[in-house]
Short mmCIF file of C-alpha atoms in Angstrom, two decimals:
data_model
loop_
_atom_site.label_atom_id
_atom_site.label_comp_id
_atom_site.label_asym_id
_atom_site.label_seq_id
_atom_site.Cartn_x
_atom_site.Cartn_y
_atom_site.Cartn_z
CA MET A 1 -0.07 0.09 0.13
CA ALA A 2 1.47 3.48 -0.66
CA GLN A 3 2.30 5.64 2.13
CA PRO A 4 -0.89 6.87 3.83
CA ALA A 5 -1.34 10.93 3.68
CA LYS A 6 0.15 12.42 6.58
CA ARG A 7 -1.77 15.22 8.59
CA ARG A 8 0.39 17.28 10.41
CA SER A 9 3.88 17.44 9.09
CA GLY A 10 3.82 19.54 6.20
CA THR A 11 1.18 21.67 7.63
CA TYR A 12 2.52 24.77 8.72
CA SER A 13 -0.63 27.25 8.59
CA ARG A 14 -1.57 28.11 12.05
CA ARG A 15 -5.12 27.52 11.39
CA VAL A 16 -5.30 24.22 9.73
CA GLN A 17 -3.15 23.34 13.22
CA TYR A 18 -5.52 25.01 15.58
CA SER A 19 -8.77 22.74 13.87
CA LEU A 20 -6.82 19.86 14.40
CA PHE A 21 -6.05 20.64 18.06
CA LEU A 22 -9.82 21.60 18.59
CA GLY A 23 -10.82 18.05 17.19
CA TYR A 24 -8.86 16.32 19.75
CA VAL A 25 -10.40 18.97 22.54
CA PHE A 26 -13.58 17.28 21.23
CA ALA A 27 -12.66 13.55 20.95
CA ILE A 28 -11.35 13.59 24.56
CA ALA A 29 -13.96 15.45 25.60
CA GLY A 30 -16.78 13.17 23.98
CA MET A 31 -15.03 10.92 25.80
CA ILE A 32 -15.24 11.95 29.25
CA VAL A 33 -18.94 12.64 28.16
CA ALA A 34 -19.32 8.79 26.93
CA VAL A 35 -17.38 7.42 30.79
CA LEU A 36 -19.87 9.50 32.09
CA MET A 37 -22.79 7.76 30.06
CA LEU A 38 -21.11 4.46 30.85
CA ALA A 39 -21.10 5.40 34.53
CA ILE A 40 -24.90 6.41 34.34
CA SER A 41 -25.84 3.01 32.60
CA ILE A 42 -23.69 0.94 35.06
CA VAL A 43 -24.92 3.05 38.67
CA ASP A 44 -28.64 2.92 37.29
CA PRO A 45 -29.32 0.45 34.10
CA ARG A 46 -32.47 2.24 33.53
CA GLY A 47 -30.93 5.63 33.25
CA PHE A 48 -31.43 5.82 29.61
CA ALA A 49 -34.42 3.87 28.81
CA ALA A 50 -36.76 6.12 27.00
CA ILE A 51 -33.62 6.98 24.56
CA LYS A 52 -33.04 3.19 24.00
CA GLY A 53 -36.21 2.17 23.97
CA ALA A 54 -37.18 5.22 21.21
CA ALA A 55 -33.98 2.74 19.36
CA LEU A 56 -35.80 -0.42 19.34
CA ASP A 57 -38.81 0.87 18.42
CA VAL A 58 -36.94 2.62 14.80
CA THR A 59 -34.71 -0.61 14.45
CA THR A 60 -36.59 -3.63 15.31
CA PRO A 61 -39.43 -3.49 12.33
CA VAL A 62 -36.10 -3.71 10.24
CA SER A 63 -35.23 -7.03 11.89
CA ALA A 64 -38.76 -8.17 12.35
CA GLY A 65 -39.54 -7.82 8.25
CA GLY A 66 -36.27 -9.89 7.46
CA ARG A 67 -36.83 -12.80 9.82
CA GLY A 68 -39.58 -14.43 7.86
CA VAL A 69 -36.92 -14.76 5.41
CA VAL A 70 -34.14 -16.32 7.07
CA ARG A 71 -36.57 -18.50 8.68
CA PHE A 72 -37.36 -19.81 4.83
CA PHE A 73 -33.68 -20.40 4.17
CA THR A 74 -33.13 -22.24 7.46
CA GLY A 75 -36.48 -23.96 6.76
CA ILE A 76 -34.95 -25.17 3.57
CA GLY A 77 -32.59 -27.55 5.19
CA ASP A 78 -35.08 -29.06 7.90
CA THR A 79 -37.41 -29.96 4.88
CA VAL A 80 -35.30 -31.78 2.92
CA SER A 81 -33.64 -33.66 5.49
CA ASP A 82 -37.81 -34.29 6.68
CA TYR A 83 -38.08 -35.80 3.34
CA TRP A 84 -35.35 -38.47 3.18
CA GLN A 85 -35.99 -39.39 6.74
CA ALA A 86 -39.84 -39.74 6.06
CA GLY A 87 -39.83 -43.44 6.73
CA SER A 88 -37.67 -43.49 9.85
CA GLN A 89 -38.68 -40.64 11.65
CA ASN A 90 -42.45 -42.16 10.98
CA ALA A 91 -41.80 -45.03 12.93
CA ALA A 92 -39.64 -43.57 15.62
CA LEU A 93 -42.56 -40.51 16.06
CA ASN A 94 -44.75 -43.65 16.55
CA ASP A 95 -43.08 -45.28 19.45
CA GLU A 96 -42.88 -41.85 21.06
CA LEU A 97 -45.97 -41.24 20.90
CA ASN A 98 -46.81 -44.57 22.03
CA ALA A 99 -44.31 -44.04 25.30
CA ALA A 100 -46.01 -40.51 25.62
CA ARG A 101 -49.24 -41.03 25.66
CA ARG A 102 -48.51 -43.60 28.50
CA GLU A 103 -47.29 -41.22 30.06
CA LEU A 104 -49.85 -38.72 29.67
CA VAL A 105 -52.28 -40.59 31.46
CA ALA A 106 -49.47 -40.56 34.70
CA ALA A 107 -49.20 -37.05 34.28
CA GLN A 108 -53.16 -36.17 34.00
CA ALA A 109 -53.49 -38.55 37.55
CA ALA A 110 -50.47 -36.46 39.47
CA GLN A 111 -52.18 -32.82 38.28
CA ALA A 112 -55.11 -34.03 39.65
CA GLU A 113 -53.07 -35.15 42.68
CA ASN A 114 -51.21 -31.95 43.06
CA ARG A 115 -54.44 -29.85 42.71
CA ARG A 116 -55.97 -31.86 45.57
CA LEU A 117 -53.22 -31.06 47.47
CA THR A 118 -52.07 -27.82 47.02
CA GLN A 119 -56.21 -27.24 47.77
CA LEU A 120 -55.29 -28.75 50.93
CA LEU A 121 -52.43 -26.36 51.24
CA GLY A 122 -54.88 -23.45 50.89
CA LEU A 123 -51.26 -22.01 48.79
CA ALA A 124 -52.79 -18.79 46.70
CA ARG A 125 -51.36 -18.99 43.40
CA GLN A 126 -51.99 -16.49 41.31
CA VAL A 127 -52.50 -16.62 37.65
CA ASN A 128 -50.05 -16.47 35.25
CA ASP A 129 -52.23 -15.08 32.80
CA GLU A 130 -50.07 -14.05 29.51
CA VAL A 131 -49.43 -10.58 28.76
CA ALA A 132 -48.78 -10.92 24.97
CA LEU A 133 -47.63 -13.36 22.55
CA VAL A 134 -44.46 -11.98 20.52
CA ARG A 135 -42.46 -12.94 18.05
CA VAL A 136 -38.22 -13.18 18.57
CA VAL A 137 -36.91 -10.71 15.83
CA GLY A 138 -33.26 -10.48 16.69
CA SER A 139 -30.34 -10.40 18.99
CA SER A 140 -27.15 -8.91 20.08
CA PHE A 141 -24.52 -9.99 18.33
CA GLU A 142 -21.98 -8.57 20.76
CA ALA A 143 -20.19 -11.21 22.57
CA PRO A 144 -20.59 -10.52 26.19
CA ARG A 145 -24.01 -9.79 26.56
CA ARG A 146 -26.86 -12.54 25.31
CA THR A 147 -29.81 -10.50 24.17
CA ALA A 148 -33.16 -10.81 21.90
CA THR A 149 -35.63 -8.39 20.43
CA LEU A 150 -39.34 -8.61 20.82
CA SER A 151 -41.82 -7.80 18.29
CA ALA A 152 -43.89 -6.12 20.48
CA GLY A 153 -43.30 -3.20 23.55
CA ARG A 154 -45.37 -1.10 26.09
CA SER A 155 -47.97 -0.50 23.68
CA SER A 156 -49.03 -4.70 23.92
CA GLY A 157 -48.82 -4.38 28.06
CA ILE A 158 -45.01 -5.86 27.93
CA GLU A 159 -43.32 -4.09 31.22
CA PRO A 160 -39.38 -4.49 32.46
CA GLY A 161 -39.30 -7.53 34.45
CA GLN A 162 -41.54 -9.54 32.81
CA PRO A 163 -40.15 -13.25 32.33
CA VAL A 164 -40.38 -14.68 28.13
CA ARG A 165 -41.01 -17.97 27.80
CA ALA A 166 -41.18 -20.39 24.98
CA PRO A 167 -43.92 -23.11 24.45
CA GLU A 168 -40.67 -25.20 25.60
CA GLY A 169 -39.05 -23.24 28.49
CA LEU A 170 -37.62 -20.29 29.67
CA ILE A 171 -36.55 -18.10 27.03
CA GLY A 172 -35.44 -14.84 29.88
CA ARG A 173 -36.65 -11.95 31.14
CA VAL A 174 -37.60 -7.78 29.42
CA ILE A 175 -35.05 -5.43 30.27
CA GLU A 176 -35.84 -2.49 28.10
CA VAL A 177 -39.12 -1.98 26.49
CA GLY A 178 -39.85 0.50 23.42
CA GLN A 179 -43.43 0.75 22.25
CA TRP A 180 -43.50 -1.33 19.48
CA ALA A 181 -40.75 -3.38 20.79
CA ALA A 182 -38.76 -4.93 23.43
CA ARG A 183 -35.55 -6.24 24.55
CA VAL A 184 -35.08 -9.51 26.66
CA LEU A 185 -32.15 -10.62 28.70
CA LEU A 186 -31.35 -14.15 27.81
CA VAL A 187 -31.24 -17.19 30.72
CA THR A 188 -27.60 -17.53 28.87
CA ASP A 189 -26.53 -13.63 30.01
CA GLY A 190 -24.08 -13.75 31.92
CA SER A 191 -25.40 -11.35 34.52
CA SER A 192 -28.91 -13.29 34.49
CA ASN A 193 -29.60 -15.16 37.46
CA VAL A 194 -32.60 -17.93 37.61
CA PRO A 195 -33.62 -19.24 40.82
CA VAL A 196 -34.32 -23.12 39.59
CA ARG A 197 -34.86 -26.32 41.10
CA LEU A 198 -34.30 -29.78 40.05
CA VAL A 199 -36.88 -31.96 39.09
CA ARG A 200 -35.89 -35.05 40.49
CA ASP A 201 -35.41 -34.24 44.22
CA GLY A 202 -36.11 -30.66 44.77
CA THR A 203 -32.78 -29.37 44.99
CA PRO A 204 -32.76 -25.72 44.83
CA ALA A 205 -29.80 -24.01 42.58
CA ILE A 206 -29.31 -21.06 40.41
CA ALA A 207 -28.80 -21.08 36.96
CA VAL A 208 -26.42 -18.23 35.91
CA GLY A 209 -25.88 -17.83 32.18
CA ARG A 210 -22.04 -17.83 31.19
CA GLY A 211 -22.47 -15.89 28.32
CA ASP A 212 -21.26 -18.75 25.49
CA GLY A 213 -25.11 -20.24 24.83
CA THR A 214 -24.38 -22.33 28.18
CA ILE A 215 -25.89 -22.27 31.82
CA GLU A 216 -24.04 -22.77 35.07
CA LEU A 217 -25.99 -24.32 38.11
CA ARG A 218 -25.04 -23.36 41.31
CA THR A 219 -26.34 -25.04 44.60
CA LEU A 220 -25.76 -24.15 48.21
CA GLU A 221 -24.37 -27.31 48.93
CA VAL A 222 -21.10 -27.64 49.47
CA GLY A 223 -19.00 -30.95 49.04
CA GLN A 224 -21.54 -32.65 46.78
CA ASN A 225 -23.09 -32.35 43.59
CA PRO A 226 -26.64 -33.16 43.36
CA PHE A 227 -26.53 -33.13 39.60
CA ARG A 228 -26.19 -35.27 37.13
CA PRO A 229 -26.03 -35.39 33.29
CA GLY A 230 -29.30 -35.36 32.16
CA ASP A 231 -31.06 -33.82 35.00
CA LEU A 232 -33.99 -31.14 34.01
CA LEU A 233 -34.14 -27.89 35.82
CA VAL A 234 -37.66 -25.87 36.48
CA THR A 235 -38.09 -22.53 37.76
CA SER A 236 -38.34 -22.75 41.51
CA GLY A 237 -40.64 -19.46 41.72
CA ILE A 238 -38.02 -17.83 44.65
CA GLY A 239 -37.61 -14.39 44.18
CA GLY A 240 -40.90 -13.76 42.29
CA VAL A 241 -39.64 -13.15 39.23
CA PHE A 242 -40.12 -16.08 36.91
CA PRO A 243 -43.51 -18.47 37.48
CA PRO A 244 -42.50 -21.79 39.06
CA GLY A 245 -42.56 -24.84 36.71
CA VAL A 246 -41.61 -23.77 33.64
CA PRO A 247 -38.62 -25.50 32.33
CA VAL A 248 -34.91 -24.17 32.16
CA ALA A 249 -31.88 -26.41 31.41
CA ILE A 250 -31.00 -29.84 30.95
CA VAL A 251 -27.52 -30.92 32.42
CA ALA A 252 -25.40 -31.51 30.22
CA ARG A 253 -21.60 -31.82 32.41
CA LEU A 254 -20.34 -31.65 35.69
CA ASP A 255 -17.56 -29.49 36.58
CA GLY A 256 -16.80 -29.65 40.29
CA ASP A 257 -19.24 -28.35 42.45
CA SER A 258 -21.42 -26.63 39.79
CA ALA A 259 -23.06 -28.34 36.57
CA ILE A 260 -22.88 -27.44 33.05
CA ALA A 261 -26.31 -26.77 31.45
CA ARG A 262 -27.46 -26.26 28.06
CA PRO A 263 -31.15 -24.46 28.01
CA ILE A 264 -33.89 -25.64 26.74
CA ALA A 265 -35.76 -22.90 24.79
CA ASP A 266 -33.86 -21.84 21.96
CA PRO A 267 -34.97 -18.83 20.69
CA ALA A 268 -33.03 -18.39 17.50
CA ARG A 269 -35.79 -21.42 16.77
CA ALA A 270 -38.94 -20.15 18.41
CA ASP A 271 -41.26 -19.22 16.05
CA PHE A 272 -43.21 -17.49 19.65
CA ALA A 273 -42.22 -16.38 22.73
CA ILE A 274 -44.94 -16.18 25.29
CA VAL A 275 -44.51 -12.79 27.97
CA GLN A 276 -45.72 -13.46 31.05
CA ARG A 277 -46.87 -11.17 34.00
CA ALA A 278 -44.31 -11.24 37.04
CA PHE A 279 -45.03 -14.58 39.43
CA GLN A 280 -45.11 -12.14 42.41
CA PRO A 281 -45.14 -8.26 41.01
CA ALA A 282 -44.25 -6.54 43.29
CA ALA A 283 -40.71 -8.34 43.92
CA ALA A 284 -40.00 -7.72 40.28
CA GLY A 285 -38.39 -3.90 40.38
CA ALA A 286 -36.68 -5.26 43.71
CA LEU A 287 -35.21 -8.57 42.10
CA ASP A 288 -34.79 -6.43 39.23
CA GLN A 289 -31.96 -3.87 40.27
CA ALA A 290 -30.60 -6.12 42.96
CA ALA A 291 -27.53 -8.35 43.00
CA PRO A 292 -27.83 -11.80 41.96
CA PRO A 293 -30.84 -13.17 44.37
CA VAL A 294 -29.86 -15.35 47.15
CA ALA A 295 -30.48 -18.96 46.83
CA GLY A 296 -33.16 -19.77 49.22
CA PRO A 297 -34.29 -23.22 50.27
CA PRO A 298 -37.26 -24.42 48.75
CA ALA A 299 -40.09 -22.20 49.29
CA ALA A 300 -41.79 -23.09 52.73
CA ALA A 301 -38.68 -22.98 54.89
CA PRO A 302 -38.03 -19.08 56.22
CA PRO A 303 -34.83 -17.83 54.17
CA PRO A 304 -31.14 -17.54 55.93
CA GLN A 305 -30.60 -14.50 57.29
CA PRO A 306 -26.75 -14.28 56.27
CA GLY A 307 -26.04 -10.87 58.48
CA ALA A 308 -27.63 -11.82 61.63
CA ALA A 309 -25.12 -13.95 62.93
CA PRO A 310 -21.97 -12.35 62.82
CA ARG A 311 -23.23 -9.18 64.14
CA GLN A 312 -24.30 -10.60 67.22
CA GLY A 313 -20.49 -11.22 68.18
CA ASP A 314 -19.86 -7.30 66.77
CA PRO A 315 -19.46 -5.41 70.49
CA GLY A 316 -20.29 -1.84 68.43
CA TYR A 317 -24.00 -3.44 67.46
CA GLN A 318 -26.56 -2.27 69.51
CA PRO A 319 -29.95 -3.16 67.43
CA ALA A 320 -32.21 -0.85 69.78
CA LEU A 321 -30.14 2.33 69.20
CA LYS A 322 -31.10 1.83 65.20
CA THR A 323 -34.73 2.52 65.48
CA ALA A 324 -35.93 5.79 66.67
CA PRO A 325 -38.17 5.87 70.02
CA PRO A 326 -41.83 5.29 69.44
CA GLY A 327 -42.04 9.09 70.65
CA GLY A 328 -40.02 10.80 68.04
CA ALA A 329 -36.72 12.06 69.81
CA PRO A 330 -36.68 15.70 70.35
CA ARG A 331 -34.35 17.26 68.24
CA MET B 1 -20.20 6.76 -17.64
CA SER B 2 -18.04 9.26 -19.78
CA ARG B 3 -15.11 10.26 -18.42
CA ILE B 4 -15.39 13.66 -18.58
CA ALA B 5 -18.43 15.41 -16.59
CA ALA B 6 -20.84 16.89 -18.78
CA SER B 7 -22.23 19.58 -16.31
CA GLU B 8 -22.62 21.06 -12.64
CA THR B 9 -24.64 18.69 -11.61
CA GLN B 10 -22.74 15.90 -12.55
CA VAL B 11 -19.71 17.20 -10.72
CA ALA B 12 -21.80 17.28 -7.96
CA ILE B 13 -22.91 14.29 -7.94
CA ARG B 14 -19.78 12.92 -7.88
CA ASP B 15 -18.30 15.21 -4.94
CA LEU B 16 -21.30 13.57 -2.89
CA ARG B 17 -20.42 10.41 -3.85
CA GLY B 18 -17.11 11.17 -3.35
CA ARG B 19 -17.43 11.98 0.44
CA SER B 20 -20.12 10.39 1.67
CA VAL B 21 -19.62 6.53 1.00
CA PRO B 22 -16.92 5.95 3.64
CA LEU B 23 -19.74 7.07 6.05
CA VAL B 24 -22.53 5.79 4.52
CA SER B 25 -20.84 2.00 4.11
CA THR B 26 -19.82 2.54 7.95
CA VAL B 27 -23.65 3.45 8.92
CA VAL B 28 -24.54 0.08 6.53
CA ALA B 29 -22.34 -2.16 8.17
CA ILE B 30 -23.33 -0.60 11.72
CA LEU B 31 -26.81 -1.23 11.08
CA LEU B 32 -26.11 -5.15 9.85
CA ALA B 33 -26.81 -5.64 13.48
CA LEU B 34 -30.12 -5.21 13.04
CA LEU B 35 -29.74 -8.75 10.84
CA PRO B 36 -32.80 -10.82 11.99
CA ILE B 37 -29.91 -13.79 13.19
CA VAL B 38 -30.52 -14.75 16.80
CA ALA B 39 -27.46 -15.83 18.09
CA ALA B 40 -27.10 -17.67 21.05
CA THR B 41 -23.37 -18.33 20.50
CA PRO B 42 -21.16 -14.95 19.81
CA LEU B 43 -19.79 -15.99 16.58
CA ILE B 44 -20.77 -12.75 14.47
CA PRO B 45 -18.10 -10.35 14.12
CA ASP B 46 -18.68 -6.45 14.43
CA PHE B 47 -19.22 -5.49 11.55
CA GLY B 48 -19.49 -1.59 11.88
CA LEU B 49 -16.31 -1.59 13.83
CA LEU B 50 -14.49 -3.87 10.68
CA VAL B 51 -15.32 -1.66 8.37
CA LEU B 52 -14.40 1.94 10.62
CA ILE B 53 -11.21 0.41 11.07
CA ALA B 54 -10.34 -0.49 7.67
CA TRP B 55 -11.95 2.96 5.65
CA ARG B 56 -9.43 5.04 8.72
CA LEU B 57 -6.13 2.55 8.12
CA LEU B 58 -7.05 3.03 4.40
CA ARG B 59 -7.69 6.99 4.20
CA PRO B 60 -6.40 8.30 7.71
CA GLU B 61 -7.24 11.59 5.97
CA ILE B 62 -11.05 11.80 5.80
CA TRP B 63 -12.22 11.18 9.36
CA THR B 64 -11.34 13.04 12.51
CA PRO B 65 -11.81 11.51 16.06
CA ASN B 66 -14.94 13.56 16.60
CA THR B 67 -16.49 11.15 13.51
CA ALA B 68 -15.58 8.20 15.86
CA LEU B 69 -18.05 9.43 18.73
CA GLY B 70 -20.66 10.04 16.91
CA LEU B 71 -20.76 6.87 14.83
CA GLY B 72 -20.15 5.58 17.64
CA LEU B 73 -23.23 6.53 19.55
CA PHE B 74 -25.32 5.52 16.43
CA ASN B 75 -23.72 1.73 16.91
CA ASP B 76 -24.59 1.74 20.89
CA LEU B 77 -28.27 2.79 19.86
CA VAL B 78 -28.37 0.56 16.91
CA ALA B 79 -26.58 -2.59 18.74
CA GLY B 80 -28.33 -1.93 21.87
CA ASN B 81 -25.24 -1.48 23.93
CA PRO B 82 -24.92 0.65 27.22
CA ILE B 83 -24.28 3.79 25.59
CA GLY B 84 -21.27 5.30 25.92
CA GLN B 85 -19.49 2.54 25.14
CA SER B 86 -18.59 2.64 21.49
CA MET B 87 -18.09 6.40 21.62
CA LEU B 88 -15.66 5.81 23.96
CA LEU B 89 -13.56 2.78 22.59
CA TRP B 90 -13.91 3.79 18.94
CA THR B 91 -12.60 7.67 19.80
CA ALA B 92 -10.08 5.50 21.98
CA LEU B 93 -8.92 3.75 18.92
CA PHE B 94 -9.22 6.41 16.47
CA LEU B 95 -6.92 8.60 19.07
CA ALA B 96 -4.01 5.61 19.08
CA PHE B 97 -4.24 5.60 15.09
CA ASP B 98 -3.48 9.26 15.51
CA LEU B 99 -0.59 8.52 17.58
CA ILE B 100 0.69 5.36 15.15
CA ASP B 101 0.48 7.31 12.01
CA GLY B 102 2.43 10.22 13.41
CA ARG B 103 5.46 7.68 14.57
CA LEU B 104 5.22 5.54 11.86
CA GLY B 105 6.19 6.74 8.33
CA PHE B 106 4.75 4.06 6.73
CA ARG B 107 2.19 0.89 6.86
CA ASP B 108 2.01 -1.75 4.78
CA TYR B 109 -0.55 -4.32 4.33
CA MET B 110 0.54 -7.15 7.05
CA MET B 111 1.29 -3.51 9.50
CA ASP B 112 -2.23 -2.58 8.84
CA TRP B 113 -3.67 -6.22 9.52
CA LEU B 114 -1.08 -6.47 13.14
CA ILE B 115 -2.71 -2.94 13.96
CA ALA B 116 -6.38 -3.73 13.09
CA ALA B 117 -5.86 -6.91 15.43
CA ALA B 118 -4.96 -5.19 18.09
CA ALA B 119 -7.72 -2.47 17.64
CA ILE B 120 -10.24 -5.88 17.31
CA LEU B 121 -8.83 -6.95 20.77
CA PHE B 122 -9.24 -3.83 22.76
CA ALA B 123 -12.58 -2.99 21.67
CA ALA B 124 -13.73 -6.47 22.36
CA GLY B 125 -11.89 -6.31 25.87
CA GLY B 126 -13.24 -2.87 26.63
CA ALA B 127 -16.66 -3.76 25.65
CA TRP B 128 -16.08 -7.24 27.43
CA TYR B 129 -15.05 -5.57 30.61
CA ILE B 130 -18.00 -2.73 30.46
CA ALA B 131 -20.11 -5.99 30.57
CA LEU B 132 -18.18 -7.36 33.41
CA LEU B 133 -18.68 -3.99 35.33
CA MET B 134 -22.59 -3.89 34.39
CA GLY B 135 -22.74 -7.75 36.17
CA ALA B 136 -22.11 -9.85 33.15
CA ASP B 137 -19.53 -12.44 34.44
CA VAL B 138 -18.69 -13.97 31.98
CA HIS B 139 -15.35 -15.65 31.42
CA VAL B 140 -13.21 -13.72 29.28
CA LEU B 141 -12.41 -16.52 26.40
CA VAL B 142 -16.23 -16.77 25.61
CA VAL B 143 -15.05 -13.55 23.75
CA ALA B 144 -12.08 -15.03 21.87
CA PRO B 145 -13.94 -17.17 18.81
CA GLN B 146 -15.66 -13.71 17.79
CA VAL B 147 -12.21 -12.07 18.27
CA GLY B 148 -10.97 -14.79 16.12
CA ILE B 149 -13.72 -14.48 13.43
CA ALA B 150 -13.40 -10.53 13.44
CA ILE B 151 -9.35 -10.78 12.89
CA LEU B 152 -9.80 -13.13 9.91
CA ALA B 153 -12.75 -11.29 8.81
CA TYR B 154 -10.44 -8.07 8.38
CA PRO B 155 -9.12 -8.58 5.20
CA VAL B 156 -12.40 -9.40 3.22
CA VAL B 157 -13.80 -5.84 4.38
CA THR B 158 -10.60 -4.54 3.73
CA ARG B 159 -11.34 -5.81 -0.09
CA ILE B 160 -14.99 -4.63 -0.12
CA ILE B 161 -13.55 -1.00 1.27
CA LEU B 162 -10.59 -0.70 -0.95
CA ALA B 163 -13.63 -1.47 -3.87
CA LEU B 164 -15.97 1.11 -2.84
CA ASP B 165 -12.74 3.54 -2.26
CA ARG B 166 -12.42 2.99 -6.15
CA TRP B 167 -15.60 3.53 -6.94
CA ARG B 168 -16.10 6.48 -5.16
CA LEU B 169 -13.25 8.01 -6.94
CA GLY B 170 -13.19 6.78 -10.00
CA ARG B 171 -14.58 8.65 -12.78
#
């Protein structure tokens, strides 16, 4: 390649030098502004909600329009392979159907029993009516974050914090909302924490995204790993955002004290996603801004209070002084 | 098209083409983030950044660091990054490019590729660190495949930009 033109050497015009210098001053000032904006984004993730929502509104129709084309092309491969495998697939499906029928009867019995026990316990379960049926139209390509875009927004009743699921399982949680579009934090994102439990024995765990399409499962139990490859995990309902019983992931392999799991719902293949109301709406706002939720024991037991024990040993800690006397102290 | 401009309007059109092609092509590359592909694994390179680096290394004189500031804001809004991320990283890259150009007498093709690779690595590392600050605790190696693909894609992008540049300046 030819020698690139050098801008500074050779220009002795004072005007040119001044404008170059001013350019650098503007650039550095702009970087400082950018750092401040980033700081605001980090401290208050909803700080620029209006701007980002508007940007979503403008850009999502573009993605939505092309989504059908992409689906058509990915569909061609599936159609061809389906044609070739029709015979064997038919037999396999028949076997599967017979097995599923047997399981269905068992599941219906279990459901009836479940309903009866729930009524016995008097548990007030909120009706989880869906807010909207939406299409997943795009996603972020940026490496460390995993988000997807939905084709409906505030005008359809979607609010930040609401859980999003596909028919197969959990997809994530709404983080940004525009008027006609919304952005979902996928369960595979590094900042996504979903309280889950093991279907096999009910062991509670936290499903934390790893950013590369897999999920890490962390449990409270130290020294033993309750997971086995192939285990199914469903949401536990702790924390109040995600409704209980939604499939989240399947354990792929064990990794020391934790396990690596594959998410069940693939947002790339899901035709439709269902946005639901937050399980207990009051909890949504608080949890949304809080640090990773503490993995609690199953809902029946009271949550542990980590701060309580060490404070009793602290000589300077006097709980009585922390609260104002009932009458109100004179100033 | 004839090589000699026939009228004032033709001159004006060619002038507009010469000026607008770099900016328009970068904006289009940024808008590629709207491709309706749902990616569960981070593999697709950041085309906006690649095209930006390619133009800047090919034609150092067309853009000042302020251009990166504006294009960075646009990229943040389109790609859904935290606002300020690309503004900061891209402007820092442009300042670094200016420093390199001031020190280096000339660059050849491999040198360009090396500088671009360093720039891609810097941008990816910065994005990873900002995500970490925002609570996305992912391993740094998660970014590696995307960085590798972006570095390998740079020569291809450069070819396209070179062709665009030839068309932009041609008569």
